[in-house]
Amino acid sequence: MDLLTFFQQIINGISLGSIYALIAIGYTMVYGVLRLINFAHADVMMVAAFAAFYASDVLGLSLAFATLFAVMISIIVGVLTDKIAYKPLRHSPRISLLITAIGVSFFLENIVNVTFGGTPKAFTVPEFFDQVINVKGTTLTPTVIIVPIVTLCLLAVLLFILFKTKYGMAIRALAFDIKTVSLMGIDSNRIIMIVFIIGSALAAVSGIFWAISYPILTPYMGVMIGLKAFAAAVLGGIGSVTGAVLGGFILGFTEVIFVAFFPELGGYKDAIAFIFLIFVLLFKPTGIMGINFEKSRF
């Protein structure tokens, strides 16, 4: 592999990792607050992709309006999921919440399957994203440039919210001790709703990016994507927002580079991602940026 091809694969890996990172943030924030692995989170991303497909290909809206529509639908789905499925089980054993999350995941997959059918849908990508950009012999598309930039910008906004606003302070306090925060007069359910709004919005953006990068949509597309994003969150350090982004970048980079170096083993790329995760956790069980939950959050 020559240097130009290697550089191009690095860019592709960072772009793929950015999508994983946006989904991983949702996993790590919900876990940080509720100690819940929200397995339905990746299916919210899938719902966003189908919502954008419906808005653009059926209603004929532009990509910008389709994105806004998908974000609104995802936020509604995320908030309703918390209100209907998770809120009644706040004080139940965590295994009950985990099983409920899996049930919500199956429900979203099947309702989309019934609504849109099981046949894969082709997402119409705007011509702008089909352009080819040549940079010193390296062939790039606007997608691989825009996705990492947007991801880093959203990370900066999220960190500002978490550490510079009163709602961010409430989220971090709630993650530290939900019972004490409730006794201090803070509406914990409202703060949890904000967490789901943020996570669902980020999942929607990742769904749009995925639809543009890989424009074939299926109701079960979120299964493997979600597992990899969860692996990214664990790899970076579950409970750390920056760790989730770092884990997403590393996982996407590893996946793309492995296929580039060993194309004959491309069918094993999904397994390689999890094998890499296992080896990292053997030496650092809390993840690369794992935090001490007794002292800090996010």
PDB file of C-alpha atoms in Angstrom:
ATOM      1  CA  MET A   1       0.000   0.000   0.000  1.00  0.00           C
ATOM      2  CA  ASP A   2       1.446   3.372  -1.042  1.00  0.00           C
ATOM      3  CA  LEU A   3       1.449   6.440   1.188  1.00  0.00           C
ATOM      4  CA  LEU A   4      -1.389   8.225  -0.654  1.00  0.00           C
ATOM      5  CA  THR A   5      -3.693   5.217  -0.351  1.00  0.00           C
ATOM      6  CA  PHE A   6      -2.823   4.886   3.326  1.00  0.00           C
ATOM      7  CA  PHE A   7      -3.624   8.559   3.919  1.00  0.00           C
ATOM      8  CA  GLN A   8      -6.938   8.172   2.107  1.00  0.00           C
ATOM      9  CA  GLN A   9      -7.851   5.164   4.254  1.00  0.00           C
ATOM     10  CA  ILE A  10      -7.034   7.173   7.375  1.00  0.00           C
ATOM     11  CA  ILE A  11      -9.515   9.861   6.283  1.00  0.00           C
ATOM     12  CA  ASN A  12     -12.141   7.197   5.527  1.00  0.00           C
ATOM     13  CA  GLY A  13     -11.559   5.597   8.930  1.00  0.00           C
ATOM     14  CA  ILE A  14     -11.932   8.909  10.755  1.00  0.00           C
ATOM     15  CA  SER A  15     -15.172   9.588   8.871  1.00  0.00           C
ATOM     16  CA  LEU A  16     -16.614   6.184   9.797  1.00  0.00           C
ATOM     17  CA  GLY A  17     -15.384   6.610  13.361  1.00  0.00           C
ATOM     18  CA  SER A  18     -17.156   9.958  13.589  1.00  0.00           C
ATOM     19  CA  ILE A  19     -20.493   8.243  12.982  1.00  0.00           C
ATOM     20  CA  TYR A  20     -19.720   5.652  15.655  1.00  0.00           C
ATOM     21  CA  ALA A  21     -18.668   8.473  17.980  1.00  0.00           C
ATOM     22  CA  LEU A  22     -21.972  10.374  17.694  1.00  0.00           C
ATOM     23  CA  ILE A  23     -23.926   7.246  18.603  1.00  0.00           C
ATOM     24  CA  ALA A  24     -21.465   6.319  21.360  1.00  0.00           C
ATOM     25  CA  ILE A  25     -22.037   9.691  23.053  1.00  0.00           C
ATOM     26  CA  GLY A  26     -25.698   8.795  23.519  1.00  0.00           C
ATOM     27  CA  TYR A  27     -24.774   5.447  25.058  1.00  0.00           C
ATOM     28  CA  THR A  28     -22.275   6.971  27.459  1.00  0.00           C
ATOM     29  CA  MET A  29     -24.529   9.858  28.584  1.00  0.00           C
ATOM     30  CA  VAL A  30     -27.520   7.629  29.365  1.00  0.00           C
ATOM     31  CA  TYR A  31     -25.249   5.189  31.168  1.00  0.00           C
ATOM     32  CA  GLY A  32     -23.592   8.009  33.091  1.00  0.00           C
ATOM     33  CA  VAL A  33     -26.951   9.256  34.397  1.00  0.00           C
ATOM     34  CA  LEU A  34     -29.084   6.107  34.712  1.00  0.00           C
ATOM     35  CA  ARG A  35     -26.497   3.281  34.658  1.00  0.00           C
ATOM     36  CA  LEU A  36     -28.530   1.918  31.752  1.00  0.00           C
ATOM     37  CA  ILE A  37     -27.216   0.465  28.509  1.00  0.00           C
ATOM     38  CA  ASN A  38     -29.870   1.844  26.181  1.00  0.00           C
ATOM     39  CA  PHE A  39     -29.781  -0.801  23.448  1.00  0.00           C
ATOM     40  CA  ALA A  40     -32.616   1.002  21.653  1.00  0.00           C
ATOM     41  CA  HIS A  41     -30.353   4.006  21.034  1.00  0.00           C
ATOM     42  CA  ALA A  42     -28.964   2.764  17.701  1.00  0.00           C
ATOM     43  CA  ASP A  43     -32.505   2.064  16.528  1.00  0.00           C
ATOM     44  CA  VAL A  44     -33.298   5.741  17.130  1.00  0.00           C
ATOM     45  CA  MET A  45     -30.521   6.396  14.616  1.00  0.00           C
ATOM     46  CA  MET A  46     -32.215   3.964  12.222  1.00  0.00           C
ATOM     47  CA  VAL A  47     -35.566   5.724  12.702  1.00  0.00           C
ATOM     48  CA  ALA A  48     -33.867   9.042  11.883  1.00  0.00           C
ATOM     49  CA  ALA A  49     -32.435   7.617   8.665  1.00  0.00           C
ATOM     50  CA  PHE A  50     -35.870   6.384   7.581  1.00  0.00           C
ATOM     51  CA  ALA A  51     -37.480   9.681   8.604  1.00  0.00           C
ATOM     52  CA  ALA A  52     -34.980  11.525   6.406  1.00  0.00           C
ATOM     53  CA  PHE A  53     -35.696   9.050   3.596  1.00  0.00           C
ATOM     54  CA  TYR A  54     -39.438   9.705   3.905  1.00  0.00           C
ATOM     55  CA  ALA A  55     -38.946  13.481   4.030  1.00  0.00           C
ATOM     56  CA  SER A  56     -36.572  13.663   1.070  1.00  0.00           C
ATOM     57  CA  ASP A  57     -37.707  10.854  -1.243  1.00  0.00           C
ATOM     58  CA  VAL A  58     -41.447  10.850  -0.519  1.00  0.00           C
ATOM     59  CA  LEU A  59     -42.229  14.425   0.503  1.00  0.00           C
ATOM     60  CA  GLY A  60     -39.537  15.921  -1.724  1.00  0.00           C
ATOM     61  CA  LEU A  61     -37.945  18.100   0.953  1.00  0.00           C
ATOM     62  CA  SER A  62     -34.352  19.289   0.729  1.00  0.00           C
ATOM     63  CA  LEU A  63     -31.654  17.576   2.768  1.00  0.00           C
ATOM     64  CA  ALA A  64     -31.614  20.431   5.280  1.00  0.00           C
ATOM     65  CA  PHE A  65     -35.342  20.166   5.991  1.00  0.00           C
ATOM     66  CA  ALA A  66     -35.152  16.364   5.915  1.00  0.00           C
ATOM     67  CA  THR A  67     -32.425  16.546   8.559  1.00  0.00           C
ATOM     68  CA  LEU A  68     -34.522  18.824  10.776  1.00  0.00           C
ATOM     69  CA  PHE A  69     -37.484  16.498  10.340  1.00  0.00           C
ATOM     70  CA  ALA A  70     -35.350  13.453  11.232  1.00  0.00           C
ATOM     71  CA  VAL A  71     -33.930  15.192  14.326  1.00  0.00           C
ATOM     72  CA  MET A  72     -37.437  16.110  15.527  1.00  0.00           C
ATOM     73  CA  ILE A  73     -38.714  12.558  14.995  1.00  0.00           C
ATOM     74  CA  SER A  74     -35.694  11.112  16.814  1.00  0.00           C
ATOM     75  CA  ILE A  75     -36.140  13.444  19.775  1.00  0.00           C
ATOM     76  CA  ILE A  76     -39.814  12.498  20.015  1.00  0.00           C
ATOM     77  CA  VAL A  77     -38.946   8.783  19.862  1.00  0.00           C
ATOM     78  CA  GLY A  78     -36.201   9.186  22.472  1.00  0.00           C
ATOM     79  CA  VAL A  79     -38.361  11.166  24.899  1.00  0.00           C
ATOM     80  CA  LEU A  80     -41.344   8.817  24.509  1.00  0.00           C
ATOM     81  CA  THR A  81     -39.064   5.833  25.055  1.00  0.00           C
ATOM     82  CA  ASP A  82     -37.957   7.295  28.373  1.00  0.00           C
ATOM     83  CA  LYS A  83     -41.464   8.369  29.421  1.00  0.00           C
ATOM     84  CA  ILE A  84     -43.222   5.123  28.512  1.00  0.00           C
ATOM     85  CA  ALA A  85     -40.587   2.420  28.922  1.00  0.00           C
ATOM     86  CA  TYR A  86     -37.866   3.624  31.312  1.00  0.00           C
ATOM     87  CA  LYS A  87     -39.468   6.129  33.697  1.00  0.00           C
ATOM     88  CA  PRO A  88     -41.893   3.598  35.295  1.00  0.00           C
ATOM     89  CA  LEU A  89     -38.872   1.366  36.011  1.00  0.00           C
ATOM     90  CA  ARG A  90     -36.577   3.989  37.560  1.00  0.00           C
ATOM     91  CA  HIS A  91     -36.456   2.147  40.894  1.00  0.00           C
ATOM     92  CA  SER A  92     -36.632  -1.389  39.495  1.00  0.00           C
ATOM     93  CA  PRO A  93     -33.653  -3.751  39.234  1.00  0.00           C
ATOM     94  CA  ARG A  94     -31.303  -2.787  36.421  1.00  0.00           C
ATOM     95  CA  ILE A  95     -31.897  -6.097  34.669  1.00  0.00           C
ATOM     96  CA  SER A  96     -35.520  -5.002  34.194  1.00  0.00           C
ATOM     97  CA  LEU A  97     -34.380  -1.812  32.483  1.00  0.00           C
ATOM     98  CA  LEU A  98     -31.939  -3.765  30.319  1.00  0.00           C
ATOM     99  CA  ILE A  99     -34.621  -6.201  29.143  1.00  0.00           C
ATOM    100  CA  THR A 100     -36.967  -3.269  28.509  1.00  0.00           C
ATOM    101  CA  ALA A 101     -34.303  -1.554  26.386  1.00  0.00           C
ATOM    102  CA  ILE A 102     -33.943  -4.696  24.276  1.00  0.00           C
ATOM    103  CA  GLY A 103     -37.735  -4.866  23.940  1.00  0.00           C
ATOM    104  CA  VAL A 104     -37.898  -1.231  22.788  1.00  0.00           C
ATOM    105  CA  SER A 105     -35.184  -1.997  20.240  1.00  0.00           C
ATOM    106  CA  PHE A 106     -37.220  -4.883  18.787  1.00  0.00           C
ATOM    107  CA  PHE A 107     -40.349  -2.717  18.793  1.00  0.00           C
ATOM    108  CA  LEU A 108     -38.716   0.104  16.807  1.00  0.00           C
ATOM    109  CA  GLU A 109     -37.206  -2.320  14.308  1.00  0.00           C
ATOM    110  CA  ASN A 110     -40.512  -4.051  13.703  1.00  0.00           C
ATOM    111  CA  ILE A 111     -42.640  -0.911  13.504  1.00  0.00           C
ATOM    112  CA  VAL A 112     -40.294   0.477  10.834  1.00  0.00           C
ATOM    113  CA  ASN A 113     -40.360  -2.905   9.092  1.00  0.00           C
ATOM    114  CA  VAL A 114     -44.170  -2.833   8.999  1.00  0.00           C
ATOM    115  CA  THR A 115     -44.298   0.836   7.954  1.00  0.00           C
ATOM    116  CA  PHE A 116     -41.669   0.841   5.209  1.00  0.00           C
ATOM    117  CA  GLY A 117     -41.383  -2.872   4.412  1.00  0.00           C
ATOM    118  CA  GLY A 118     -38.400  -5.174   4.731  1.00  0.00           C
ATOM    119  CA  THR A 119     -37.003  -4.355   1.282  1.00  0.00           C
ATOM    120  CA  PRO A 120     -33.870  -2.182   1.529  1.00  0.00           C
ATOM    121  CA  LYS A 121     -34.532   1.439   0.636  1.00  0.00           C
ATOM    122  CA  ALA A 122     -32.161   3.548  -1.468  1.00  0.00           C
ATOM    123  CA  PHE A 123     -31.535   6.963   0.064  1.00  0.00           C
ATOM    124  CA  THR A 124     -31.187   9.695  -2.558  1.00  0.00           C
ATOM    125  CA  VAL A 125     -27.883  11.445  -1.908  1.00  0.00           C
ATOM    126  CA  PRO A 126     -27.632  15.084  -3.087  1.00  0.00           C
ATOM    127  CA  GLU A 127     -25.229  15.608  -5.984  1.00  0.00           C
ATOM    128  CA  PHE A 128     -22.989  17.761  -3.815  1.00  0.00           C
ATOM    129  CA  PHE A 129     -21.893  14.685  -1.843  1.00  0.00           C
ATOM    130  CA  ASP A 130     -21.043  12.780  -5.043  1.00  0.00           C
ATOM    131  CA  GLN A 131     -18.344  15.251  -5.995  1.00  0.00           C
ATOM    132  CA  VAL A 132     -14.753  14.081  -5.996  1.00  0.00           C
ATOM    133  CA  ILE A 133     -12.030  16.241  -4.463  1.00  0.00           C
ATOM    134  CA  ASN A 134      -8.396  15.602  -5.385  1.00  0.00           C
ATOM    135  CA  VAL A 135      -5.860  16.695  -2.784  1.00  0.00           C
ATOM    136  CA  LYS A 136      -2.287  15.968  -3.905  1.00  0.00           C
ATOM    137  CA  GLY A 137      -3.310  12.682  -5.487  1.00  0.00           C
ATOM    138  CA  THR A 138      -5.702  11.670  -2.722  1.00  0.00           C
ATOM    139  CA  THR A 139      -9.326  11.259  -3.809  1.00  0.00           C
ATOM    140  CA  LEU A 140     -11.825  12.485  -1.233  1.00  0.00           C
ATOM    141  CA  THR A 141     -15.544  13.171  -1.115  1.00  0.00           C
ATOM    142  CA  PRO A 142     -17.257  16.010   0.777  1.00  0.00           C
ATOM    143  CA  THR A 143     -18.729  13.443   3.178  1.00  0.00           C
ATOM    144  CA  VAL A 144     -15.407  12.262   4.624  1.00  0.00           C
ATOM    145  CA  ILE A 145     -14.426  15.884   5.247  1.00  0.00           C
ATOM    146  CA  ILE A 146     -17.727  17.197   6.622  1.00  0.00           C
ATOM    147  CA  VAL A 147     -18.548  14.304   8.973  1.00  0.00           C
ATOM    148  CA  PRO A 148     -15.467  14.593  11.276  1.00  0.00           C
ATOM    149  CA  ILE A 149     -15.719  18.405  11.341  1.00  0.00           C
ATOM    150  CA  VAL A 150     -19.400  18.324  12.340  1.00  0.00           C
ATOM    151  CA  THR A 151     -18.667  15.637  14.942  1.00  0.00           C
ATOM    152  CA  LEU A 152     -15.938  17.706  16.590  1.00  0.00           C
ATOM    153  CA  CYS A 153     -18.147  20.819  16.521  1.00  0.00           C
ATOM    154  CA  LEU A 154     -21.013  18.929  18.166  1.00  0.00           C
ATOM    155  CA  LEU A 155     -18.579  17.558  20.764  1.00  0.00           C
ATOM    156  CA  ALA A 156     -17.437  21.109  21.561  1.00  0.00           C
ATOM    157  CA  VAL A 157     -21.057  22.270  21.920  1.00  0.00           C
ATOM    158  CA  LEU A 158     -21.890  19.315  24.152  1.00  0.00           C
ATOM    159  CA  LEU A 159     -18.876  19.897  26.402  1.00  0.00           C
ATOM    160  CA  PHE A 160     -19.852  23.565  26.681  1.00  0.00           C
ATOM    161  CA  ILE A 161     -23.373  22.539  27.726  1.00  0.00           C
ATOM    162  CA  LEU A 162     -22.089  20.013  30.257  1.00  0.00           C
ATOM    163  CA  PHE A 163     -19.479  22.224  31.905  1.00  0.00           C
ATOM    164  CA  LYS A 164     -20.618  25.808  31.313  1.00  0.00           C
ATOM    165  CA  THR A 165     -24.404  25.782  31.729  1.00  0.00           C
ATOM    166  CA  LYS A 166     -26.718  25.164  34.653  1.00  0.00           C
ATOM    167  CA  TYR A 167     -28.387  22.287  32.814  1.00  0.00           C
ATOM    168  CA  GLY A 168     -25.000  20.700  32.273  1.00  0.00           C
ATOM    169  CA  MET A 169     -24.212  21.106  35.957  1.00  0.00           C
ATOM    170  CA  ALA A 170     -27.561  19.477  36.781  1.00  0.00           C
ATOM    171  CA  ILE A 171     -26.810  16.563  34.432  1.00  0.00           C
ATOM    172  CA  ARG A 172     -23.420  15.981  36.053  1.00  0.00           C
ATOM    173  CA  ALA A 173     -24.883  16.286  39.539  1.00  0.00           C
ATOM    174  CA  LEU A 174     -27.667  13.865  38.660  1.00  0.00           C
ATOM    175  CA  ALA A 175     -25.126  11.400  37.313  1.00  0.00           C
ATOM    176  CA  PHE A 176     -23.163  11.656  40.549  1.00  0.00           C
ATOM    177  CA  ASP A 177     -26.062  11.070  42.962  1.00  0.00           C
ATOM    178  CA  ILE A 178     -29.605  11.032  41.616  1.00  0.00           C
ATOM    179  CA  LYS A 179     -31.233  10.643  45.059  1.00  0.00           C
ATOM    180  CA  THR A 180     -29.462  13.601  46.644  1.00  0.00           C
ATOM    181  CA  VAL A 181     -30.162  15.816  43.641  1.00  0.00           C
ATOM    182  CA  SER A 182     -33.858  14.960  43.850  1.00  0.00           C
ATOM    183  CA  LEU A 183     -33.887  15.904  47.545  1.00  0.00           C
ATOM    184  CA  MET A 184     -32.392  19.299  46.657  1.00  0.00           C
ATOM    185  CA  GLY A 185     -35.463  20.195  44.616  1.00  0.00           C
ATOM    186  CA  ILE A 186     -34.137  19.474  41.117  1.00  0.00           C
ATOM    187  CA  ASP A 187     -36.617  17.780  38.788  1.00  0.00           C
ATOM    188  CA  SER A 188     -34.591  14.669  37.940  1.00  0.00           C
ATOM    189  CA  ASN A 189     -37.067  13.473  35.329  1.00  0.00           C
ATOM    190  CA  ARG A 190     -36.742  16.757  33.454  1.00  0.00           C
ATOM    191  CA  ILE A 191     -32.946  16.507  33.443  1.00  0.00           C
ATOM    192  CA  ILE A 192     -33.099  12.902  32.271  1.00  0.00           C
ATOM    193  CA  MET A 193     -35.411  14.024  29.468  1.00  0.00           C
ATOM    194  CA  ILE A 194     -32.779  16.584  28.409  1.00  0.00           C
ATOM    195  CA  VAL A 195     -30.181  13.801  28.301  1.00  0.00           C
ATOM    196  CA  PHE A 196     -32.426  11.762  26.009  1.00  0.00           C
ATOM    197  CA  ILE A 197     -33.053  14.823  23.823  1.00  0.00           C
ATOM    198  CA  ILE A 198     -29.332  15.417  23.391  1.00  0.00           C
ATOM    199  CA  GLY A 199     -28.554  11.744  22.761  1.00  0.00           C
ATOM    200  CA  SER A 200     -31.424  11.322  20.295  1.00  0.00           C
ATOM    201  CA  ALA A 201     -30.467  14.456  18.363  1.00  0.00           C
ATOM    202  CA  LEU A 202     -26.880  13.226  18.011  1.00  0.00           C
ATOM    203  CA  ALA A 203     -28.161   9.806  16.935  1.00  0.00           C
ATOM    204  CA  ALA A 204     -30.285  11.529  14.272  1.00  0.00           C
ATOM    205  CA  VAL A 205     -27.269  13.384  12.891  1.00  0.00           C
ATOM    206  CA  SER A 206     -25.314  10.116  12.756  1.00  0.00           C
ATOM    207  CA  GLY A 207     -28.264   8.496  10.965  1.00  0.00           C
ATOM    208  CA  ILE A 208     -28.190  11.202   8.278  1.00  0.00           C
ATOM    209  CA  PHE A 209     -24.445  10.817   7.872  1.00  0.00           C
ATOM    210  CA  TRP A 210     -24.805   7.033   7.600  1.00  0.00           C
ATOM    211  CA  ALA A 211     -27.563   7.371   4.985  1.00  0.00           C
ATOM    212  CA  ILE A 212     -25.361   9.690   2.928  1.00  0.00           C
ATOM    213  CA  SER A 213     -22.251   7.506   3.277  1.00  0.00           C
ATOM    214  CA  TYR A 214     -23.998   4.133   2.863  1.00  0.00           C
ATOM    215  CA  PRO A 215     -27.326   4.943   1.133  1.00  0.00           C
ATOM    216  CA  ILE A 216     -29.031   1.574   1.620  1.00  0.00           C
ATOM    217  CA  LEU A 217     -31.447   1.549   4.554  1.00  0.00           C
ATOM    218  CA  THR A 218     -32.954  -1.472   6.309  1.00  0.00           C
ATOM    219  CA  PRO A 219     -34.994  -1.719   9.532  1.00  0.00           C
ATOM    220  CA  TYR A 220     -32.199  -3.738  11.130  1.00  0.00           C
ATOM    221  CA  MET A 221     -29.302  -1.518  10.110  1.00  0.00           C
ATOM    222  CA  GLY A 222     -28.916  -0.259  13.674  1.00  0.00           C
ATOM    223  CA  VAL A 223     -28.073  -3.656  15.170  1.00  0.00           C
ATOM    224  CA  MET A 224     -24.424  -3.956  14.155  1.00  0.00           C
ATOM    225  CA  ILE A 225     -23.886  -0.195  14.118  1.00  0.00           C
ATOM    226  CA  GLY A 226     -25.188  -0.014  17.667  1.00  0.00           C
ATOM    227  CA  LEU A 227     -22.966  -2.829  18.865  1.00  0.00           C
ATOM    228  CA  LYS A 228     -19.917  -1.128  17.393  1.00  0.00           C
ATOM    229  CA  ALA A 229     -20.893   2.243  18.841  1.00  0.00           C
ATOM    230  CA  PHE A 230     -21.381   0.632  22.248  1.00  0.00           C
ATOM    231  CA  ALA A 231     -17.981  -1.017  21.860  1.00  0.00           C
ATOM    232  CA  ALA A 232     -16.561   2.434  21.046  1.00  0.00           C
ATOM    233  CA  ALA A 233     -18.103   3.871  24.216  1.00  0.00           C
ATOM    234  CA  VAL A 234     -16.607   1.057  26.307  1.00  0.00           C
ATOM    235  CA  LEU A 235     -13.268   1.342  24.523  1.00  0.00           C
ATOM    236  CA  GLY A 236     -13.021   5.066  25.176  1.00  0.00           C
ATOM    237  CA  GLY A 237     -14.301   4.712  28.726  1.00  0.00           C
ATOM    238  CA  ILE A 238     -17.999   4.376  29.454  1.00  0.00           C
ATOM    239  CA  GLY A 239     -19.214   7.533  31.154  1.00  0.00           C
ATOM    240  CA  SER A 240     -16.712   9.800  29.372  1.00  0.00           C
ATOM    241  CA  VAL A 241     -18.022  11.902  26.468  1.00  0.00           C
ATOM    242  CA  THR A 242     -14.579  12.627  25.041  1.00  0.00           C
ATOM    243  CA  GLY A 243     -13.698   8.968  25.560  1.00  0.00           C
ATOM    244  CA  ALA A 244     -16.737   7.930  23.502  1.00  0.00           C
ATOM    245  CA  VAL A 245     -15.587  10.143  20.622  1.00  0.00           C
ATOM    246  CA  LEU A 246     -12.019   8.865  20.891  1.00  0.00           C
ATOM    247  CA  GLY A 247     -13.262   5.260  20.972  1.00  0.00           C
ATOM    248  CA  GLY A 248     -15.388   5.887  17.881  1.00  0.00           C
ATOM    249  CA  PHE A 249     -12.437   7.302  15.965  1.00  0.00           C
ATOM    250  CA  ILE A 250     -10.200   4.399  16.985  1.00  0.00           C
ATOM    251  CA  LEU A 251     -12.780   1.755  16.119  1.00  0.00           C
ATOM    252  CA  GLY A 252     -13.591   3.282  12.724  1.00  0.00           C
ATOM    253  CA  PHE A 253      -9.908   3.722  11.920  1.00  0.00           C
ATOM    254  CA  THR A 254      -9.093   0.133  12.931  1.00  0.00           C
ATOM    255  CA  GLU A 255     -11.939  -1.289  10.849  1.00  0.00           C
ATOM    256  CA  VAL A 256     -11.007   0.586   7.672  1.00  0.00           C
ATOM    257  CA  ILE A 257      -7.256   0.076   7.967  1.00  0.00           C
ATOM    258  CA  PHE A 258      -7.666  -3.658   8.608  1.00  0.00           C
ATOM    259  CA  VAL A 259      -9.679  -4.091   5.407  1.00  0.00           C
ATOM    260  CA  ALA A 260      -7.171  -1.948   3.496  1.00  0.00           C
ATOM    261  CA  PHE A 261      -4.202  -4.065   4.607  1.00  0.00           C
ATOM    262  CA  PHE A 262      -5.968  -7.435   4.494  1.00  0.00           C
ATOM    263  CA  PRO A 263      -8.706  -7.209   1.832  1.00  0.00           C
ATOM    264  CA  GLU A 264      -9.024 -10.987   1.696  1.00  0.00           C
ATOM    265  CA  LEU A 265     -10.123 -10.919   5.352  1.00  0.00           C
ATOM    266  CA  GLY A 266     -12.696  -8.162   4.824  1.00  0.00           C
ATOM    267  CA  GLY A 267     -15.495 -10.487   5.923  1.00  0.00           C
ATOM    268  CA  TYR A 268     -13.963 -10.530   9.417  1.00  0.00           C
ATOM    269  CA  LYS A 269     -13.826  -6.743   9.876  1.00  0.00           C
ATOM    270  CA  ASP A 270     -16.691  -6.749  12.391  1.00  0.00           C
ATOM    271  CA  ALA A 271     -14.988  -9.415  14.493  1.00  0.00           C
ATOM    272  CA  ILE A 272     -11.675  -7.536  14.412  1.00  0.00           C
ATOM    273  CA  ALA A 273     -13.281  -4.477  15.981  1.00  0.00           C
ATOM    274  CA  PHE A 274     -14.434  -6.491  18.986  1.00  0.00           C
ATOM    275  CA  ILE A 275     -11.177  -8.439  19.261  1.00  0.00           C
ATOM    276  CA  PHE A 276      -9.357  -5.111  19.406  1.00  0.00           C
ATOM    277  CA  LEU A 277     -11.759  -4.002  22.132  1.00  0.00           C
ATOM    278  CA  ILE A 278     -11.068  -7.164  24.151  1.00  0.00           C
ATOM    279  CA  PHE A 279      -7.308  -6.623  24.025  1.00  0.00           C
ATOM    280  CA  VAL A 280      -7.610  -3.004  25.130  1.00  0.00           C
ATOM    281  CA  LEU A 281      -9.887  -3.888  28.038  1.00  0.00           C
ATOM    282  CA  LEU A 282      -7.527  -6.652  29.160  1.00  0.00           C
ATOM    283  CA  PHE A 283      -4.943  -3.990  29.953  1.00  0.00           C
ATOM    284  CA  LYS A 284      -7.293  -1.117  30.883  1.00  0.00           C
ATOM    285  CA  PRO A 285     -10.685  -2.446  31.991  1.00  0.00           C
ATOM    286  CA  THR A 286     -12.181   1.041  32.422  1.00  0.00           C
ATOM    287  CA  GLY A 287     -11.338   2.047  28.852  1.00  0.00           C
ATOM    288  CA  ILE A 288      -8.806   4.491  27.506  1.00  0.00           C
ATOM    289  CA  MET A 289     -10.300   7.520  29.279  1.00  0.00           C
ATOM    290  CA  GLY A 290     -12.195   5.649  31.948  1.00  0.00           C
ATOM    291  CA  ILE A 291     -13.270   7.892  34.815  1.00  0.00           C
ATOM    292  CA  ASN A 292     -13.596   7.323  38.533  1.00  0.00           C
ATOM    293  CA  PHE A 293     -17.356   7.325  39.078  1.00  0.00           C
ATOM    294  CA  GLU A 294     -16.824   8.179  42.737  1.00  0.00           C
ATOM    295  CA  LYS A 295     -15.244  11.519  41.867  1.00  0.00           C
ATOM    296  CA  SER A 296     -16.455  12.781  38.513  1.00  0.00           C
ATOM    297  CA  ARG A 297     -18.856  12.372  35.598  1.00  0.00           C
ATOM    298  CA  PHE A 298     -18.404  12.879  31.850  1.00  0.00           C
TER     299      PHE A 298
END
